[in-house]
Structure formats: C-alpha cells, structure tokens
Amino acid sequence: MRLTLIWVVLCGLILCPSLTSGAEPRFRAVFVGDIMAHREQLDGARRGKGVWDFKPQFRRVKPLFSDALAVGNLETVFAGEKSGFAGYPSFNTPDSLAEALTDLGVKVLTLANNHILDRGVTGASRTIDVLDSADIFWTGLSRGEIEPDEPLVLEYAGLRWAFASWSYGSNRVLASGDVRLNTISAEAVQRGLDRARLASPDILVACFHWGEEYRYVPTRSQREIAALCVENGVDLVIGTHPHVLQPIEIVSSGGKRHLVVWSLGNFVSYQRTLPRERSCVLAVDFEKLQDGGLVLSRVSVAPTRVSVTRREGRYLCEVVCGGESDRFNHAGLPASELKLLRKASRAVLDFLGASGEADEEGFYTLWDLRSPDVLPKGRIKSPL
C-alpha cells in the first residue's frame, strides 16, 4: 500500500508522515551521488513501446540499502513522454525510474541541481508529482506553500531527520514560475538551517550541488559553506555535482564530530571516462548514549562501478558493488568487467582511505568512532 504524502506547514516547517515501520531502530543512513539517465541507459531499459524497466540497473547493489534511510541526488526530470525522453544535455526520463528507485529502497531525493529545470517549470513540477506518487520524499525545490530553503523533516527508525538542499544554480534560468530552486548563498543556507532547527531534529543533513566538475578536491567556496554548516551544528554535509569522488572528512568542532562529504560522484550514469564510472555507497551510523544523546559512531563505504555489457544489441548499464561476498551477485559479468570492478574498487578505497576488510554487509570502515584511540592519525580535520 502506498503512503499518501500530506504536507503540513507549522511555524514555517515542513512536516512529513513517519517512515517508522515498528522495527527496532538501526540509526543508519546511506547516501549515493548523482542518479542520471543518459541515452544509452534509456535504450538498455526499453522493453517495448512505452515500457522501460530500470530495476536491472540496480539489482546487484540492492543489499546495500537494507534497513537504512537511503538518500540520493536525482539529476534528471520526469517531464512525461510527450516532452520527449532524452539524456544529456536536456534530461527527461520515464517515470519507471522512480519505481526502480523505490524498489531499490531510496526514500529521499535531493532536487536542487543544475538539471532539475532542463524541461522548465512544468517538468520540475511533474517530477515532484511523480516522486509523491512513488512514495519518495524530496527537498531542494519550493512549490505552493513550501517556501524557498524550507527543510524536509521526517521520522525514521525512531529519529527525527531534517534535510535541506541547495544548488549552485541551474542550466536554465527561469524568470518566474510556481517551482523555485534553492540556490546556494550564505544567507539562504543560514535561513534554511534556522528553520530546520525549529524541528529539534536528532540529525541535521545539508546537501549541496556544488564544486567544479571532474576536480578531485573541494573549492574555497565549498569549504566556506561547509564551515557555516558546521558552525550551525549540521551533522552531515553531503556534496554532489563534480561527477567524481572527492575526499570525505570528519571535522571536530565544539566537542562534536561532523561528517563532510565533498562529492559522492556518479551513482549511475553512462559517463565512461575514468574515474566517472566509479563511486561508492556511503553508510553513516549513529548510536544513542545512555543519557539519550546521539553520536556519530561509524562511517563506511561500499565501492561501486557502473558496468556496461552489450546484450542483444543494446548496452546494459548496471551498478555493481566491489564486495566479494555471496550478498553481491556478479553472475553473468564477463571476466573483463570483473577485473575492471576489482581495480576500480581498490582505487576508490585507497582514495577515501578505507581500512581493513569489508564487513558482512559489504562496507569498508573509514572511521570507527566508538573507539577514538584507533582513529588513523591526521584523518580528522579541524577546522575546515
């Protein structure tokens, strides 16, 4: 049974229905980078006239999303078939991608990015409607009674999560319209974080579409905005847009640890130039203290690669996990693809500084914060 979304505006705050299922809370969130749909992905997903199936693109990484609040950046729109489906540079994807993301376990999508207005206000507005129908929460746009820079607040696993999202801008500038894009500025970010704190969230997440494409280190402006977030108590700063991975850091400020993820790169796309075809699923775990407080306890990653194989005259794009346990089905992948996967996974882990072996769920530890004495020296950054 689908959940009907009911937005309630109280004291300038957007409240959403609870996602709690009644199970024991795990306090885990997983994050992925850009979710794109290039022409080759559309061709590979086509099953007949008017039918596209994107679920096979994610089937091999589905175990990574179990029992977690899954968040990604949707860098396409659902403007409808009459608008013409296409990939870069003006994306428009069949609605069935939303169904595939629901099946994967994605619960929140950020919409503040440079492609969300590719098909104008109408396309962006229809995208919101499709996500609402697919039971996927969203943030980064405003429409109707939802004001610019409003946070998304929801209950999951017994915790209250607040999400806010901004983009450096868009590829299409609109003079007016019912849908408005959250755009990065110190004033806008401060306003959004102030509103988020009104909800007294247990975990506050700020997501940004920022930085320079294909650059492996954050810019000065990224660091300035991240510093503002840390000053305002943001627990997680999550970045996208460069299409490549950038470093993941922990910032210690005021006796509290804050996670800053400069860029998660591409989760799924047809960008094949190295290293745009590789990324990771980021897992962030929280732990409750005896006094009722909440702390960041573990940060881990599962390396991924978009594998492309040719079947029946079409290209099949699949996100593949570098884990080698039975949880990850590599059946059917050619030996050449497995070799590339192992190489890409090792490169991701080395770049991010992951240590040890994967756990039973396929994640490699970046930081185990329950034991501060074993933290790798020099890995905690303070200040930004």
GROMACS .gro file of C-alpha atoms in nm, residues 38-374:
model
  337
   38HIS     CA    1   2.182   0.901  -2.043
   39ARG     CA    2   2.053   0.786  -2.382
   40GLU     CA    3   2.235   0.452  -2.358
   41GLN     CA    4   2.063   0.380  -2.026
   42LEU     CA    5   1.725   0.461  -2.179
   43ASP     CA    6   1.795   0.224  -2.469
   44GLY     CA    7   1.905  -0.052  -2.231
   45ALA     CA    8   1.595  -0.010  -2.015
   46ARG     CA    9   1.344  -0.018  -2.301
   47ARG     CA   10   1.122  -0.328  -2.303
   48GLY     CA   11   0.876  -0.235  -2.573
   49LYS     CA   12   0.660   0.051  -2.690
   50GLY     CA   13   0.610   0.286  -2.397
   51VAL     CA   14   0.774   0.047  -2.147
   52TRP     CA   15   1.106   0.099  -1.967
   53ASP     CA   16   1.244  -0.106  -1.680
   54PHE     CA   17   1.533   0.044  -1.481
   55LYS     CA   18   1.529  -0.207  -1.196
   56PRO     CA   19   1.800  -0.429  -1.351
   57GLN     CA   20   2.042  -0.134  -1.332
   58PHE     CA   21   2.032  -0.154  -0.951
   59ARG     CA   22   1.969  -0.521  -0.876
   60ARG     CA   23   2.330  -0.604  -0.789
   61VAL     CA   24   2.363  -0.335  -0.518
   62LYS     CA   25   2.019  -0.368  -0.360
   63PRO     CA   26   2.153  -0.544  -0.045
   64LEU     CA   27   2.345  -0.228   0.048
   65PHE     CA   28   2.020  -0.039   0.103
   66SER     CA   29   1.861  -0.274   0.357
   67ASP     CA   30   1.731  -0.124   0.682
   68ALA     CA   31   1.861   0.224   0.609
   69LEU     CA   32   1.732   0.568   0.523
   70ALA     CA   33   1.858   0.592   0.163
   71VAL     CA   34   1.926   0.931   0.006
   72GLY     CA   35   2.041   1.026  -0.346
   73ASN     CA   36   2.056   1.316  -0.591
   74LEU     CA   37   1.814   1.294  -0.884
   75GLU     CA   38   1.986   1.461  -1.178
   76THR     CA   39   1.711   1.419  -1.432
   77VAL     CA   40   1.342   1.505  -1.455
   78PHE     CA   41   1.013   1.323  -1.514
   79ALA     CA   42   0.853   1.560  -1.762
   80GLY     CA   43   0.645   1.292  -1.935
   81GLU     CA   44   0.666   1.112  -2.269
   82LYS     CA   45   0.510   1.397  -2.466
   83SER     CA   46   0.810   1.610  -2.373
   84GLY     CA   47   1.041   1.357  -2.535
   85PHE     CA   48   1.270   1.125  -2.342
   86ALA     CA   49   1.638   1.210  -2.374
   87GLY     CA   50   1.972   1.206  -2.197
   88TYR     CA   51   2.235   1.478  -2.186
   89PRO     CA   52   2.222   1.774  -2.220
   90SER     CA   53   1.847   1.813  -2.150
   91PHE     CA   54   1.743   1.513  -1.944
   92ASN     CA   55   1.395   1.364  -1.934
   93THR     CA   56   1.342   1.009  -1.808
   94PRO     CA   57   1.044   0.771  -1.799
   95ASP     CA   58   0.853   0.763  -1.470
   96SER     CA   59   0.955   0.400  -1.420
   97LEU     CA   60   1.294   0.518  -1.294
   98ALA     CA   61   1.113   0.644  -0.984
   99GLU     CA   62   0.957   0.300  -0.941
  100ALA     CA   63   1.302   0.142  -0.970
  101LEU     CA   64   1.441   0.376  -0.704
  102THR     CA   65   1.153   0.290  -0.472
  103ASP     CA   66   1.225  -0.077  -0.530
  104LEU     CA   67   1.591  -0.016  -0.450
  105GLY     CA   68   1.496   0.141  -0.120
  106VAL     CA   69   1.561   0.510  -0.189
  107LYS     CA   70   1.343   0.721   0.042
  108VAL     CA   71   1.476   1.077  -0.009
  109LEU     CA   72   1.595   1.256  -0.323
  110THR     CA   73   1.757   1.597  -0.348
  111LEU     CA   74   1.632   1.801  -0.642
  112ALA     CA   75   1.850   2.110  -0.610
  113ASN     CA   76   2.085   2.061  -0.904
  114ASN     CA   77   2.169   2.214  -1.240
  115HIS     CA   78   1.947   1.975  -1.442
  116ILE     CA   79   1.621   1.996  -1.247
  117LEU     CA   80   1.494   2.276  -1.474
  118ASP     CA   81   1.600   2.108  -1.801
  119ARG     CA   82   1.234   2.093  -1.907
  120GLY     CA   83   1.125   2.411  -1.737
  121VAL     CA   84   0.886   2.467  -1.451
  122THR     CA   85   0.636   2.219  -1.594
  123GLY     CA   86   0.895   1.942  -1.600
  124ALA     CA   87   1.016   2.016  -1.248
  125SER     CA   88   0.661   2.031  -1.114
  126ARG     CA   89   0.569   1.700  -1.277
  127THR     CA   90   0.885   1.546  -1.129
  128ILE     CA   91   0.758   1.638  -0.783
  129ASP     CA   92   0.421   1.476  -0.860
  130VAL     CA   93   0.587   1.154  -0.981
  131LEU     CA   94   0.803   1.130  -0.668
  132ASP     CA   95   0.500   1.190  -0.446
  133SER     CA   96   0.319   0.905  -0.622
  134ALA     CA   97   0.626   0.681  -0.579
  135ASP     CA   98   0.642   0.750  -0.202
  136ILE     CA   99   0.978   0.922  -0.233
  137PHE     CA  100   1.039   1.234  -0.025
  138TRP     CA  101   1.223   1.526  -0.184
  139THR     CA  102   1.391   1.852  -0.099
  140GLY     CA  103   1.569   2.136  -0.280
  141LEU     CA  104   1.271   2.294  -0.456
  142SER     CA  105   0.982   2.501  -0.335
  143ARG     CA  106   0.628   2.494  -0.468
  144GLY     CA  107   0.298   2.630  -0.347
  145GLU     CA  108   0.300   2.669   0.032
  146ILE     CA  109   0.652   2.528   0.058
  147GLU     CA  110   0.880   2.829   0.090
  148PRO     CA  111   1.234   2.856  -0.053
  149ASP     CA  112   1.502   2.696   0.168
  150GLU     CA  113   1.245   2.501   0.369
  151PRO     CA  114   1.385   2.179   0.516
  152LEU     CA  115   1.233   1.836   0.478
  153VAL     CA  116   1.167   1.682   0.819
  154LEU     CA  117   1.070   1.319   0.862
  155GLU     CA  118   1.068   1.043   1.121
  156TYR     CA  119   1.264   0.727   1.051
  157ALA     CA  120   1.380   0.448   1.285
  158GLY     CA  121   1.263   0.644   1.586
  159LEU     CA  122   1.468   0.952   1.500
  160ARG     CA  123   1.376   1.289   1.354
  161TRP     CA  124   1.581   1.372   1.045
  162ALA     CA  125   1.599   1.716   0.882
  163PHE     CA  126   1.725   1.757   0.524
  164ALA     CA  127   1.800   2.080   0.342
  165SER     CA  128   1.935   2.107  -0.012
  166TRP     CA  129   2.083   2.376  -0.236
  167SER     CA  130   2.245   2.405  -0.582
  168TYR     CA  131   2.499   2.650  -0.721
  169GLY     CA  132   2.245   2.719  -0.995
  170SER     CA  133   2.082   2.556  -1.297
  171ASN     CA  134   2.144   2.520  -1.670
  172ARG     CA  135   1.822   2.706  -1.743
  173VAL     CA  136   1.730   3.038  -1.585
  174LEU     CA  137   1.358   3.095  -1.535
  175ALA     CA  138   1.209   3.439  -1.497
  176SER     CA  139   0.913   3.317  -1.295
  177GLY     CA  140   0.713   3.011  -1.209
  178ASP     CA  141   0.549   2.814  -0.935
  179VAL     CA  142   0.858   2.598  -0.881
  180ARG     CA  143   1.167   2.766  -0.738
  181LEU     CA  144   1.518   2.628  -0.696
  182ASN     CA  145   1.708   2.654  -0.368
  183THR     CA  146   2.029   2.835  -0.463
  184ILE     CA  147   2.346   2.842  -0.254
  185SER     CA  148   2.428   3.160  -0.065
  186ALA     CA  149   2.535   3.215   0.293
  187GLU     CA  150   2.202   3.386   0.362
  188ALA     CA  151   1.991   3.109   0.208
  189VAL     CA  152   2.181   2.834   0.389
  190GLN     CA  153   2.156   3.015   0.720
  191ARG     CA  154   1.784   3.067   0.670
  192GLY     CA  155   1.727   2.701   0.589
  193LEU     CA  156   1.931   2.576   0.885
  194ASP     CA  157   1.749   2.814   1.121
  195ARG     CA  158   1.418   2.670   1.005
  196ALA     CA  159   1.545   2.315   1.036
  197ARG     CA  160   1.644   2.367   1.398
  198LEU     CA  161   1.286   2.467   1.480
  199ALA     CA  162   1.201   2.098   1.443
  200SER     CA  163   1.463   1.996   1.703
  201PRO     CA  164   1.595   1.721   1.473
  202ASP     CA  165   1.808   1.440   1.605
  203ILE     CA  166   2.012   1.451   1.282
  204LEU     CA  167   2.054   1.752   1.055
  205VAL     CA  168   2.174   1.695   0.696
  206ALA     CA  169   2.272   1.967   0.448
  207CYS     CA  170   2.307   1.860   0.083
  208PHE     CA  171   2.482   2.071  -0.179
  209HIS     CA  172   2.522   2.054  -0.557
  210TRP     CA  173   2.849   2.243  -0.582
  211GLY     CA  174   3.215   2.249  -0.681
  212GLU     CA  175   3.398   2.209  -1.012
  213GLU     CA  176   3.327   1.920  -1.245
  214TYR     CA  177   3.597   1.647  -1.262
  215ARG     CA  178   3.803   1.815  -0.989
  216TYR     CA  179   3.916   1.591  -0.704
  217VAL     CA  180   3.942   1.850  -0.426
  218PRO     CA  181   3.686   2.097  -0.290
  219THR     CA  182   3.696   2.465  -0.379
  220ARG     CA  183   3.733   2.752  -0.138
  221SER     CA  184   3.364   2.840  -0.167
  222GLN     CA  185   3.269   2.480  -0.080
  223ARG     CA  186   3.482   2.499   0.234
  224GLU     CA  187   3.327   2.831   0.335
  225ILE     CA  188   2.972   2.696   0.309
  226ALA     CA  189   3.068   2.373   0.487
  227ALA     CA  190   3.223   2.576   0.768
  228LEU     CA  191   2.896   2.768   0.802
  229CYS     CA  192   2.711   2.437   0.830
  230VAL     CA  193   2.947   2.307   1.099
  231GLU     CA  194   2.905   2.630   1.295
  232ASN     CA  195   2.530   2.571   1.284
  233GLY     CA  196   2.554   2.215   1.415
  234VAL     CA  197   2.493   2.027   1.088
  235ASP     CA  198   2.574   1.660   1.142
  236LEU     CA  199   2.625   1.560   0.777
  237VAL     CA  200   2.729   1.775   0.481
  238ILE     CA  201   2.676   1.580   0.158
  239GLY     CA  202   2.801   1.705  -0.179
  240THR     CA  203   2.736   1.618  -0.544
  241HIS     CA  204   2.798   1.763  -0.894
  242PRO     CA  205   3.170   1.713  -0.979
  243HIS     CA  206   3.088   1.362  -1.119
  244VAL     CA  207   3.395   1.223  -0.943
  245LEU     CA  208   3.464   1.134  -0.583
  246GLN     CA  209   3.617   1.396  -0.359
  247PRO     CA  210   3.756   1.335  -0.009
  248ILE     CA  211   3.543   1.254   0.293
  249GLU     CA  212   3.644   1.430   0.613
  250ILE     CA  213   3.544   1.447   0.976
  251VAL     CA  214   3.553   1.792   1.130
  252SER     CA  215   3.579   1.824   1.506
  253SER     CA  216   3.415   2.138   1.640
  254GLY     CA  217   3.286   2.225   1.986
  255GLY     CA  218   3.333   1.872   2.112
  256LYS     CA  219   3.120   1.730   1.831
  257ARG     CA  220   3.216   1.545   1.514
  258HIS     CA  221   3.067   1.646   1.181
  259LEU     CA  222   3.096   1.449   0.857
  260VAL     CA  223   3.176   1.642   0.538
  261VAL     CA  224   3.144   1.456   0.208
  262TRP     CA  225   3.266   1.690  -0.062
  263SER     CA  226   3.139   1.487  -0.359
  264LEU     CA  227   2.997   1.136  -0.399
  265GLY     CA  228   3.045   1.135  -0.775
  266ASN     CA  229   2.807   0.940  -1.001
  267PHE     CA  230   2.592   0.662  -0.863
  268VAL     CA  231   2.456   0.568  -1.206
  269SER     CA  232   2.527   0.727  -1.545
  270TYR     CA  233   2.680   0.647  -1.883
  271GLN     CA  234   2.981   0.869  -1.830
  272ARG     CA  235   3.260   0.624  -1.914
  273THR     CA  236   3.576   0.834  -1.888
  274LEU     CA  237   3.774   0.725  -1.582
  275PRO     CA  238   3.704   0.775  -1.297
  276ARG     CA  239   3.347   0.893  -1.359
  277GLU     CA  240   3.220   0.534  -1.376
  278ARG     CA  241   3.317   0.460  -1.014
  279SER     CA  242   3.178   0.577  -0.682
  280CYS     CA  243   3.056   0.433  -0.353
  281VAL     CA  244   2.754   0.387  -0.132
  282LEU     CA  245   2.823   0.576   0.189
  283ALA     CA  246   2.686   0.435   0.516
  284VAL     CA  247   2.662   0.658   0.823
  285ASP     CA  248   2.574   0.502   1.158
  286PHE     CA  249   2.459   0.677   1.472
  287GLU     CA  250   2.448   0.546   1.828
  288LYS     CA  251   2.242   0.656   2.125
  289LEU     CA  252   2.420   0.731   2.452
  290GLN     CA  253   2.291   0.632   2.794
  291ASP     CA  254   2.194   0.993   2.860
  292GLY     CA  255   1.977   0.991   2.547
  293GLY     CA  256   2.221   1.181   2.331
  294LEU     CA  257   2.314   1.076   1.979
  295VAL     CA  258   2.665   1.044   1.835
  296LEU     CA  259   2.817   0.959   1.500
  297SER     CA  260   2.959   0.611   1.558
  298ARG     CA  261   3.080   0.472   1.224
  299VAL     CA  262   3.140   0.587   0.866
  300SER     CA  263   3.189   0.322   0.597
  301VAL     CA  264   3.175   0.283   0.221
  302ALA     CA  265   3.094   0.013  -0.033
  303PRO     CA  266   3.284   0.078  -0.359
  304THR     CA  267   3.075   0.066  -0.677
  305ARG     CA  268   3.124   0.081  -1.050
  306VAL     CA  269   2.882   0.120  -1.339
  307SER     CA  270   2.940  -0.188  -1.551
  308VAL     CA  271   2.839  -0.183  -1.918
  309THR     CA  272   2.784  -0.500  -2.116
  310ARG     CA  273   2.632  -0.544  -2.459
  311ARG     CA  274   2.338  -0.780  -2.479
  312GLU     CA  275   2.101  -0.837  -2.769
  313GLY     CA  276   2.237  -0.535  -2.950
  314ARG     CA  277   2.187  -0.297  -2.654
  315TYR     CA  278   2.406  -0.165  -2.376
  316LEU     CA  279   2.309  -0.278  -2.027
  317CYS     CA  280   2.429  -0.045  -1.752
  318GLU     CA  281   2.443  -0.193  -1.402
  319VAL     CA  282   2.571  -0.053  -1.075
  320VAL     CA  283   2.796  -0.324  -0.932
  321CYS     CA  284   2.936  -0.348  -0.579
  322GLY     CA  285   3.302  -0.436  -0.528
  323GLY     CA  286   3.214  -0.668  -0.241
  324GLU     CA  287   3.303  -1.032  -0.291
  325SER     CA  288   3.060  -1.197  -0.051
  326ASP     CA  289   2.759  -1.400  -0.162
  327ARG     CA  290   2.540  -1.096  -0.095
  328PHE     CA  291   2.660  -0.944  -0.422
  329ASN     CA  292   2.565  -1.129  -0.735
  330HIS     CA  293   2.834  -1.096  -1.000
  331ALA     CA  294   2.689  -1.381  -1.205
  332GLY     CA  295   2.696  -1.315  -1.576
  333LEU     CA  296   2.957  -1.041  -1.568
  334PRO     CA  297   3.240  -1.106  -1.813
  335ALA     CA  298   3.587  -1.165  -1.671
  336SER     CA  299   3.698  -0.831  -1.818
  337GLU     CA  300   3.425  -0.648  -1.625
  338LEU     CA  301   3.518  -0.825  -1.301
  339LYS     CA  302   3.879  -0.722  -1.349
  340LEU     CA  303   3.776  -0.360  -1.402
  341LEU     CA  304   3.548  -0.378  -1.097
  342ARG     CA  305   3.827  -0.502  -0.870
  343LYS     CA  306   4.063  -0.234  -0.998
  344ALA     CA  307   3.803   0.043  -0.959
  345SER     CA  308   3.705  -0.074  -0.610
  346ARG     CA  309   4.065  -0.073  -0.491
  347ALA     CA  310   4.113   0.277  -0.632
  348VAL     CA  311   3.802   0.404  -0.451
  349LEU     CA  312   3.907   0.251  -0.118
  350ASP     CA  313   4.262   0.385  -0.146
  351PHE     CA  314   4.141   0.732  -0.242
  352LEU     CA  315   3.900   0.753   0.051
  353GLY     CA  316   4.138   0.589   0.297
  354ALA     CA  317   3.927   0.286   0.387
  355SER     CA  318   4.094   0.027   0.607
  356GLY     CA  319   4.063  -0.346   0.676
  357GLU     CA  320   3.825  -0.591   0.518
  358ALA     CA  321   3.460  -0.546   0.429
  359ASP     CA  322   3.202  -0.633   0.692
  360GLU     CA  323   2.928  -0.888   0.629
  361GLU     CA  324   2.720  -0.618   0.458
  362GLY     CA  325   2.992  -0.518   0.212
  363PHE     CA  326   3.105  -0.191   0.376
  364TYR     CA  327   3.464  -0.093   0.449
  365THR     CA  328   3.533   0.124   0.753
  366LEU     CA  329   3.656   0.480   0.713
  367TRP     CA  330   3.614   0.566   1.081
  368ASP     CA  331   3.501   0.363   1.379
  369LEU     CA  332   3.426   0.647   1.616
  370ARG     CA  333   3.327   0.426   1.906
  371SER     CA  334   3.698   0.377   1.971
  372PRO     CA  335   3.868   0.716   1.922
  373ASP     CA  336   4.209   0.574   2.010
  374VAL     CA  337   4.222   0.372   1.688
   0.00000   0.00000   0.00000
